Amino acid sequence: METISILPPELIRMVIAVIIIITFLFVNAIMMGYAERKIAGHVQRRPGPMEVGSHGILQMIVDGVKLVAKELLIPFNVDRTLFRVAPLLSFTPVILPLLVIPFSEKLQARDLNLGLLFIVSMGAVNVMALLVGGWGSNNKYSMFGAMRAVAQAIAYEIPILLSMLAVILMCNTFSLKEIVGAQQKIWFVVLQPVAFLIYVIAGLAETNRAPFDLPEAESELTAGFHTEYSGMGFSLFFLGEYTNMFIVASVATVLFLGGWNGPNLPYGEYLGVVWFFLKVYFLLFLMIMVRWTYPRVRFDQLLNFAWKYLVPFSFVNLLITAVVVKL
Amino acid sequence: MLESEYQEQNRFFLNMGPQHPSTHGVLLIVLEMEGEYVLDPQPVLGFIHRMHEKMGESRPCPGFMPNTARMDYVCALPYNHGYVSLIERKVGIEVPKRAEYIRVITSELNRIASHLLWLGAYLLDLGAFTPILYGFDDREHILDILESVTGSRLTYCYYRFGGVYQDIDDKFVEATRAFIKRLRKRYTIYEKLVTKNIIFIKRTENIGIVSPDMALRYGITGPNLRGSGIAYDVRKNEPYSVYPEFDFEIPVGEQGDCLDRYMVRVREIEQSLRIIEQALDRLPDGPVRSKVPKNIKLSPGDCNFAVEAARGELSYYLVGDGTSTPYRLKVRVPSYSNLSCLPELGRGILLPDLVSILGSFDLVIPEMDR
Amino acid sequence: MKQYFSELYTGGKSLVEGLGVTIKALFMPIVTVQYPREEIDISPNYRGHIDLILDPEKNTYKCITCGMCEKSCPSDCIKVEGKKLEGEKKKTLVLFELDFTKCSLCGTCVEVCPVSALEYSQDYNLAAFSKEAFYFDILKRLEERKI
């Protein structure tokens, strides 16, 4: 445990890192929101937002202003504390995993030697945010939506953990920096394609994105756990969702796609971040395309898929990895 | 049951209310639910009752023409066709051959447009956001073709007693042939994106199975009946207009689940394209409208005419009393009977399955309520 | 057991094919039109609200105020009034009003007219702030078009 007298340069570095990361989160949400609407438009053979700014560049900023300016409704007879806390619970813990992700060789806020475990536990806090939001809305349909979301999140935690374990077995470490370092010769996606696929699918389900988006796009009946939220509360939930997507994509890049490894650039220790972002945004592009292509799965089919398909495959994969590593 | 017993057993009532994204109109379904399962769905109709039949009985018979298109606005030309043929049968007016061919071509184009819209809306209920826009892209071509000859895009008032209002020209024939070629190339898109998609198949296979016996008991017609295995189509079993001259098949499903009803409609689009091609090849020359007396007097007695609309068998029933205003005009719409099997079909199913079943029945609520 | 794997294989293949369709559509040109900024031409057969035909030789309407259009309209939206002026044999048209809020564009008035005095206009982007803006004074519209 560190002593109280932390050297000032380290503290200043952490503060700067946190500020940069929070700014980056907002910029990321704006860019991803814009990219999603434009990609959705072009997949549907239409242009997407075009009015605000040339080709709709300022659309997300205007939307943000609109959401902030809306009245913060608090419905009758709700538990006021829980109702207000839920969006904060959804948005705040997503900042922390970004502190341990290695954007490039020298750009990492803090390299914990249990980095991966830290990220996984932060993901579990998101489940609690859903439950608090659903319960605090005093609406029986929001509660149903929240319970379904919790069941979905819990069911898909296990394939994520098992596929991560396969990579950890190969590297003998939880530290993200060393995992990326071990991929200089060959990326792990070549050695563990099944684990990569399982991780991406389970990650989609963790972040409640289509085709697994029952908790949020329940246009069938209830509007999910965030029915009663308006304005800033709603936008915090969505900031949390986009950031969760970013975290899933960056962990997938770090574990399987080789992190910041790529053809050499000048100032490679810092500019490795370019390769990192290219890979992350490629995965995010795939996630957005998947949303606009497939219909929604039914709830019991969702749980079926997790327990009967993903978990056995990831167990078998883990077993094979363990055997091969030992030999 | 007592309220306390209800709450113990986790039962509650839910309104799949008049305003809902998945009911395709203003339809209220009161669901008695137990946890996730629907025990008893009861539809409540009448939210968009506009008294079309009363209007039919209070104005002279030519004045009812705009109403026919407003009852089912998605597939309006068969409604026009039924009413116009009813009066022609009652009074005894001959229709020229060219007019009959034009009626068949435009009705089949409208049927294709209706099925494309249904496909998109069904997938929108299931959560896929792009096929509806691909369907609308194709449908836009049909609407442009029909606009160039009828003057409207959705609520057509094109047929008249004794023929059609305006003749078609070469541009129409060219545009229709180009459209047929284009649509045949687009089949692969729908097949790859929708028909073979495993998520879609899982949402529609073995769901909402309508046995042939149940279908006959409730009077279900149209693609819903054909999906259950019974090959009944008004165009073949009680032929009208010039349909006997064309060679087309009736697609039939096997099991009666949602996937069968979907496949029947998709194959019907191809059969409609075949009818249009044959009609365009054999289009005769001649007048498009025969002489009709200015004041049509309906002799006392009744008359009936049935056509195949996109949703099933549509029939008109007229009782005349000597004046030019009908004494009674009744419209038998297919969606009303199609919906009536929902209470029996929807017992003990999950809620997303109910949405899938409603979508596969292809209901249009304004036609149900008239 | 075999069905488990075969379902997985066909399912996975179908998902990849579906994704291929949307990725291909991503690069195809758009088919929509930014409506208020660009407009498309409509067909000349388009049925807008009715207008009196301007007879080029007499530079006036052809209407003989018989009132057939008024009688045959199923929605009662046409009002025609004629007045017999001094020294004229036929009546002159004084008022021709169309209540477009009730019109269903059936075309009965255009067909029933014995002298074919009515035609369809091509106005389609009509929007106004009050209901009264849709009580069209067809005679005034004709006067504005006179040469």
Short mmCIF file of C-alpha atoms in Angstrom, two decimals, chain A:
data_model
loop_
_atom_site.label_atom_id
_atom_site.label_comp_id
_atom_site.label_asym_id
_atom_site.label_seq_id
_atom_site.Cartn_x
_atom_site.Cartn_y
_atom_site.Cartn_z
CA MET A 1 0.00 0.00 0.00
CA GLU A 2 1.34 3.43 -0.95
CA THR A 3 2.20 5.89 1.79
CA ILE A 4 0.38 9.15 2.19
CA SER A 5 3.22 11.18 0.65
CA ILE A 6 2.57 10.35 -2.97
CA LEU A 7 5.10 12.11 -5.16
CA PRO A 8 3.44 15.16 -6.73
CA PRO A 9 4.33 14.33 -10.36
CA GLU A 10 2.40 11.08 -10.17
CA LEU A 11 -0.63 12.84 -8.74
CA ILE A 12 -0.51 15.54 -11.40
CA ARG A 13 -0.22 12.88 -14.07
CA MET A 14 -3.27 11.03 -12.77
CA VAL A 15 -5.33 14.21 -12.58
CA ILE A 16 -4.43 15.13 -16.14
CA ALA A 17 -5.21 11.61 -17.27
CA VAL A 18 -8.65 11.67 -15.64
CA ILE A 19 -9.47 15.02 -17.22
CA ILE A 20 -8.37 13.84 -20.65
CA ILE A 21 -10.36 10.65 -20.27
CA ILE A 22 -13.58 12.39 -19.27
CA THR A 23 -13.24 14.81 -22.18
CA PHE A 24 -12.56 11.91 -24.44
CA LEU A 25 -15.72 10.18 -23.22
CA PHE A 26 -17.92 13.04 -24.23
CA VAL A 27 -16.18 13.45 -27.57
CA ASN A 28 -16.49 9.73 -28.15
CA ALA A 29 -20.20 9.76 -27.38
CA ILE A 30 -20.76 12.64 -29.78
CA MET A 31 -18.75 10.99 -32.53
CA MET A 32 -20.36 7.61 -32.05
CA GLY A 33 -23.83 9.08 -31.96
CA TYR A 34 -23.18 10.91 -35.20
CA ALA A 35 -21.54 7.87 -36.79
CA GLU A 36 -24.45 5.67 -35.76
CA ARG A 37 -27.03 7.93 -37.29
CA LYS A 38 -25.09 8.41 -40.49
CA ILE A 39 -24.34 4.72 -40.88
CA ALA A 40 -27.94 3.83 -40.11
CA GLY A 41 -29.01 6.30 -42.75
CA HIS A 42 -26.72 4.99 -45.45
CA VAL A 43 -27.57 1.37 -44.73
CA GLN A 44 -31.20 2.37 -45.30
CA ARG A 45 -30.27 4.26 -48.51
CA ARG A 46 -30.99 7.68 -47.05
CA PRO A 47 -28.58 10.44 -45.99
CA GLY A 48 -29.14 10.64 -42.23
CA PRO A 49 -28.86 14.03 -40.51
CA MET A 50 -28.13 16.73 -43.08
CA GLU A 51 -29.71 19.93 -41.87
CA VAL A 52 -27.72 21.17 -38.89
CA GLY A 53 -24.27 22.14 -40.11
CA SER A 54 -22.96 20.81 -43.38
CA HIS A 55 -23.94 17.12 -43.57
CA GLY A 56 -25.31 17.27 -40.08
CA ILE A 57 -22.04 17.54 -38.16
CA LEU A 58 -23.51 19.75 -35.46
CA GLN A 59 -26.55 17.49 -34.97
CA MET A 60 -25.31 15.78 -31.82
CA ILE A 61 -24.32 19.05 -30.17
CA VAL A 62 -27.77 20.46 -30.81
CA ASP A 63 -29.32 17.25 -29.48
CA GLY A 64 -27.19 17.52 -26.36
CA VAL A 65 -28.36 21.07 -25.78
CA LYS A 66 -31.97 19.94 -26.23
CA LEU A 67 -31.60 17.12 -23.74
CA VAL A 68 -29.99 19.35 -21.15
CA ALA A 69 -32.70 21.95 -21.54
CA LYS A 70 -35.52 19.51 -20.90
CA GLU A 71 -37.45 19.46 -17.67
CA LEU A 72 -36.22 16.85 -15.21
CA LEU A 73 -39.47 15.06 -14.48
CA ILE A 74 -39.75 13.18 -11.24
CA PRO A 75 -42.88 11.04 -11.25
CA PHE A 76 -45.26 10.86 -8.37
CA ASN A 77 -44.53 8.52 -5.50
CA VAL A 78 -41.05 7.41 -6.46
CA ASP A 79 -38.13 6.89 -4.14
CA ARG A 80 -36.44 10.21 -4.90
CA THR A 81 -32.95 9.23 -3.91
CA LEU A 82 -32.89 6.03 -5.90
CA PHE A 83 -34.50 7.67 -8.90
CA ARG A 84 -31.90 10.39 -9.04
CA VAL A 85 -28.95 8.14 -8.28
CA ALA A 86 -29.55 5.58 -11.03
CA PRO A 87 -28.21 7.59 -14.01
CA LEU A 88 -25.18 8.61 -11.99
CA LEU A 89 -24.56 4.99 -11.06
CA SER A 90 -24.71 4.13 -14.72
CA PHE A 91 -22.33 6.79 -15.91
CA THR A 92 -19.69 7.18 -13.22
CA PRO A 93 -18.21 3.71 -12.95
CA VAL A 94 -17.49 3.55 -16.66
CA ILE A 95 -14.73 6.12 -16.29
CA LEU A 96 -12.64 3.84 -14.14
CA PRO A 97 -11.92 0.99 -16.57
CA LEU A 98 -10.51 3.51 -19.03
CA LEU A 99 -7.77 4.30 -16.54
CA VAL A 100 -6.18 0.90 -16.93
CA ILE A 101 -6.46 0.40 -20.67
CA PRO A 102 -3.16 0.83 -22.50
CA PHE A 103 -3.78 3.19 -25.36
CA SER A 104 -0.20 2.94 -26.41
CA GLU A 105 3.12 1.92 -24.89
CA LYS A 106 3.53 5.02 -22.79
CA LEU A 107 -0.10 6.25 -22.68
CA GLN A 108 -1.71 4.44 -19.82
CA ALA A 109 -3.09 6.13 -16.74
CA ARG A 110 -2.24 3.34 -14.34
CA ASP A 111 -0.99 -0.13 -14.99
CA LEU A 112 -2.49 -2.32 -12.31
CA ASN A 113 -1.22 -5.85 -12.25
CA LEU A 114 -4.83 -6.97 -11.84
CA GLY A 115 -6.08 -4.72 -14.63
CA LEU A 116 -8.43 -7.19 -16.30
CA LEU A 117 -10.09 -8.21 -13.05
CA PHE A 118 -10.65 -4.54 -12.28
CA ILE A 119 -12.41 -3.98 -15.58
CA VAL A 120 -14.68 -6.97 -15.14
CA SER A 121 -15.76 -5.91 -11.67
CA MET A 122 -16.57 -2.41 -12.86
CA GLY A 123 -18.81 -3.94 -15.49
CA ALA A 124 -20.81 -5.62 -12.77
CA VAL A 125 -21.67 -2.25 -11.22
CA ASN A 126 -23.61 -1.42 -14.37
CA VAL A 127 -26.09 -4.16 -13.53
CA MET A 128 -26.80 -2.53 -10.24
CA ALA A 129 -27.49 0.77 -11.98
CA LEU A 130 -30.16 -0.91 -14.13
CA LEU A 131 -31.82 -2.44 -11.11
CA VAL A 132 -31.80 0.80 -9.14
CA GLY A 133 -33.25 2.65 -12.10
CA GLY A 134 -36.00 0.14 -12.66
CA TRP A 135 -37.00 -0.12 -9.01
CA GLY A 136 -36.83 3.59 -8.37
CA SER A 137 -39.24 4.38 -11.20
CA ASN A 138 -42.27 3.07 -9.32
CA ASN A 139 -43.58 1.62 -12.55
CA LYS A 140 -44.29 -2.08 -12.80
CA TYR A 141 -43.21 -2.23 -16.41
CA SER A 142 -39.88 -0.55 -15.72
CA MET A 143 -39.34 -3.12 -13.00
CA PHE A 144 -39.96 -5.97 -15.42
CA GLY A 145 -37.56 -4.41 -17.88
CA ALA A 146 -34.93 -4.01 -15.21
CA MET A 147 -35.25 -7.60 -14.01
CA ARG A 148 -34.87 -8.88 -17.54
CA ALA A 149 -31.81 -6.69 -18.00
CA VAL A 150 -30.25 -8.08 -14.84
CA ALA A 151 -30.87 -11.68 -15.93
CA GLN A 152 -29.34 -10.93 -19.30
CA ALA A 153 -26.28 -9.25 -17.83
CA ILE A 154 -25.63 -12.03 -15.36
CA ALA A 155 -26.03 -14.75 -17.96
CA TYR A 156 -23.53 -13.16 -20.31
CA GLU A 157 -20.87 -12.39 -17.69
CA ILE A 158 -19.76 -16.01 -17.70
CA PRO A 159 -18.78 -16.35 -21.37
CA ILE A 160 -16.88 -13.07 -21.08
CA LEU A 161 -14.91 -14.32 -18.11
CA LEU A 162 -14.20 -17.69 -19.67
CA SER A 163 -12.96 -16.24 -22.94
CA MET A 164 -10.77 -13.79 -21.09
CA LEU A 165 -9.40 -16.66 -19.02
CA ALA A 166 -8.25 -18.38 -22.20
CA VAL A 167 -6.02 -15.41 -23.05
CA ILE A 168 -4.81 -15.09 -19.48
CA LEU A 169 -3.78 -18.73 -19.45
CA MET A 170 -1.62 -18.05 -22.46
CA CYS A 171 0.07 -14.99 -20.93
CA ASN A 172 0.17 -15.81 -17.23
CA THR A 173 -0.73 -12.28 -16.26
CA PHE A 174 -3.73 -10.05 -15.62
CA SER A 175 -1.89 -6.87 -16.50
CA LEU A 176 -3.12 -5.40 -19.75
CA LYS A 177 0.21 -3.86 -20.71
CA GLU A 178 1.96 -7.20 -20.63
CA ILE A 179 -0.82 -8.89 -22.58
CA VAL A 180 -0.36 -6.37 -25.37
CA GLY A 181 3.38 -6.77 -25.09
CA ALA A 182 3.05 -10.53 -25.60
CA GLN A 183 1.29 -9.97 -28.94
CA GLN A 184 4.17 -8.40 -30.78
CA LYS A 185 4.81 -11.44 -32.94
CA ILE A 186 1.30 -12.71 -33.49
CA TRP A 187 -2.08 -11.45 -32.46
CA PHE A 188 -4.14 -13.68 -30.23
CA VAL A 189 -7.10 -13.58 -32.57
CA VAL A 190 -5.22 -16.01 -34.78
CA LEU A 191 -4.57 -18.40 -31.91
CA GLN A 192 -8.00 -18.04 -30.26
CA PRO A 193 -10.64 -17.20 -32.86
CA VAL A 194 -13.45 -18.90 -30.93
CA ALA A 195 -12.72 -16.92 -27.80
CA PHE A 196 -12.71 -13.69 -29.81
CA LEU A 197 -16.10 -14.41 -31.31
CA ILE A 198 -17.59 -15.40 -27.98
CA TYR A 199 -16.18 -12.30 -26.33
CA VAL A 200 -17.59 -9.93 -28.93
CA ILE A 201 -21.05 -11.53 -28.87
CA ALA A 202 -21.20 -11.61 -25.09
CA GLY A 203 -19.93 -8.06 -24.96
CA LEU A 204 -22.77 -6.95 -27.23
CA ALA A 205 -25.21 -8.56 -24.84
CA GLU A 206 -23.59 -6.96 -21.80
CA THR A 207 -24.04 -3.49 -23.20
CA ASN A 208 -27.68 -4.11 -24.18
CA ARG A 209 -27.09 -3.50 -27.88
CA ALA A 210 -29.15 -5.03 -30.62
CA PRO A 211 -29.92 -7.80 -31.34
CA PHE A 212 -29.94 -8.19 -27.57
CA ASP A 213 -31.53 -4.89 -26.76
CA LEU A 214 -34.67 -6.03 -24.96
CA PRO A 215 -34.19 -3.87 -21.88
CA GLU A 216 -34.08 -0.65 -23.82
CA ALA A 217 -35.95 -0.96 -27.07
CA GLU A 218 -38.91 -2.82 -25.67
CA SER A 219 -41.21 -1.22 -28.15
CA GLU A 220 -43.35 -4.29 -27.73
CA LEU A 221 -44.76 -3.17 -24.48
CA THR A 222 -42.75 -1.41 -21.86
CA ALA A 223 -40.10 1.08 -22.73
CA GLY A 224 -37.68 -0.58 -20.39
CA PHE A 225 -36.01 0.61 -17.28
CA HIS A 226 -35.49 4.15 -18.47
CA THR A 227 -39.12 5.02 -19.28
CA GLU A 228 -39.45 7.64 -16.64
CA TYR A 229 -36.20 9.43 -17.27
CA SER A 230 -36.13 12.61 -19.32
CA GLY A 231 -33.47 15.08 -20.32
CA MET A 232 -30.18 14.72 -18.56
CA GLY A 233 -30.96 11.42 -16.85
CA PHE A 234 -31.72 9.83 -20.18
CA SER A 235 -28.59 11.23 -21.76
CA LEU A 236 -26.46 9.94 -18.90
CA PHE A 237 -27.79 6.43 -19.50
CA PHE A 238 -26.85 6.71 -23.12
CA LEU A 239 -23.46 8.17 -22.45
CA GLY A 240 -22.94 5.17 -20.21
CA GLU A 241 -24.03 2.83 -22.97
CA TYR A 242 -21.72 4.27 -25.60
CA THR A 243 -18.81 4.25 -23.19
CA ASN A 244 -19.54 0.67 -22.26
CA MET A 245 -19.39 -0.20 -25.93
CA PHE A 246 -16.07 1.56 -26.20
CA ILE A 247 -14.72 -0.35 -23.22
CA VAL A 248 -15.86 -3.70 -24.62
CA ALA A 249 -14.28 -2.91 -27.97
CA SER A 250 -11.01 -1.73 -26.43
CA VAL A 251 -10.70 -4.75 -24.16
CA ALA A 252 -11.30 -6.95 -27.22
CA THR A 253 -8.58 -5.05 -29.06
CA VAL A 254 -6.16 -5.35 -26.18
CA LEU A 255 -6.78 -9.04 -25.61
CA PHE A 256 -7.11 -10.29 -29.15
CA LEU A 257 -6.20 -7.75 -31.78
CA GLY A 258 -2.82 -6.74 -30.48
CA GLY A 259 -3.55 -3.41 -28.83
CA TRP A 260 -1.22 -0.76 -30.15
CA ASN A 261 0.91 -3.18 -32.18
CA GLY A 262 1.17 -2.32 -35.81
CA PRO A 263 3.59 -1.22 -38.52
CA ASN A 264 6.17 1.10 -37.03
CA LEU A 265 5.49 4.81 -36.77
CA PRO A 266 7.82 7.60 -35.67
CA TYR A 267 7.37 8.29 -31.94
CA GLY A 268 5.99 4.78 -31.86
CA GLU A 269 5.59 4.74 -28.10
CA TYR A 270 3.02 7.53 -28.28
CA LEU A 271 1.61 7.19 -31.77
CA GLY A 272 0.79 3.55 -31.28
CA VAL A 273 -2.52 4.99 -30.15
CA VAL A 274 -3.40 5.48 -33.82
CA TRP A 275 -3.40 1.74 -34.46
CA PHE A 276 -5.31 1.20 -31.25
CA PHE A 277 -8.07 3.57 -32.26
CA LEU A 278 -8.26 2.14 -35.75
CA LYS A 279 -8.91 -1.32 -34.37
CA VAL A 280 -11.35 -0.13 -31.74
CA TYR A 281 -13.37 1.88 -34.19
CA PHE A 282 -13.45 -1.00 -36.62
CA LEU A 283 -15.05 -3.14 -33.93
CA LEU A 284 -17.46 -0.36 -33.06
CA PHE A 285 -18.38 -0.07 -36.73
CA LEU A 286 -19.22 -3.77 -36.74
CA MET A 287 -21.33 -3.37 -33.62
CA ILE A 288 -23.29 -0.53 -35.20
CA MET A 289 -23.83 -2.50 -38.41
CA VAL A 290 -25.12 -5.47 -36.42
CA ARG A 291 -27.68 -3.30 -34.73
CA TRP A 292 -29.21 -2.18 -37.99
CA THR A 293 -29.28 -5.60 -39.61
CA TYR A 294 -30.80 -8.20 -37.35
CA PRO A 295 -34.18 -8.44 -35.62
CA ARG A 296 -34.42 -8.79 -31.88
CA VAL A 297 -34.20 -12.15 -30.14
CA ARG A 298 -36.86 -13.25 -27.72
CA PHE A 299 -35.94 -13.21 -24.08
CA ASP A 300 -35.89 -16.92 -23.45
CA GLN A 301 -33.99 -17.49 -26.69
CA LEU A 302 -31.43 -15.00 -25.42
CA LEU A 303 -30.82 -16.89 -22.21
CA ASN A 304 -30.92 -20.17 -24.13
CA PHE A 305 -28.19 -18.94 -26.41
CA ALA A 306 -25.99 -17.95 -23.50
CA TRP A 307 -26.34 -21.10 -21.45
CA LYS A 308 -26.55 -23.71 -24.18
CA TYR A 309 -24.19 -22.35 -26.79
CA LEU A 310 -21.75 -19.78 -25.47
CA VAL A 311 -20.89 -21.34 -22.12
CA PRO A 312 -20.15 -24.88 -23.39
CA PHE A 313 -18.04 -23.54 -26.23
CA SER A 314 -16.03 -21.29 -23.98
CA PHE A 315 -15.47 -24.12 -21.49
CA VAL A 316 -14.22 -26.42 -24.24
CA ASN A 317 -12.03 -23.63 -25.57
CA LEU A 318 -10.56 -23.07 -22.12
CA LEU A 319 -9.86 -26.76 -21.71
CA ILE A 320 -8.11 -27.00 -25.06
CA THR A 321 -6.07 -23.89 -24.28
CA ALA A 322 -5.03 -25.29 -20.91
CA VAL A 323 -3.95 -28.57 -22.47
CA VAL A 324 -2.00 -26.88 -25.28
CA VAL A 325 -0.28 -24.43 -22.95
CA LYS A 326 0.82 -27.22 -20.66
CA LEU A 327 2.41 -29.20 -23.46
#
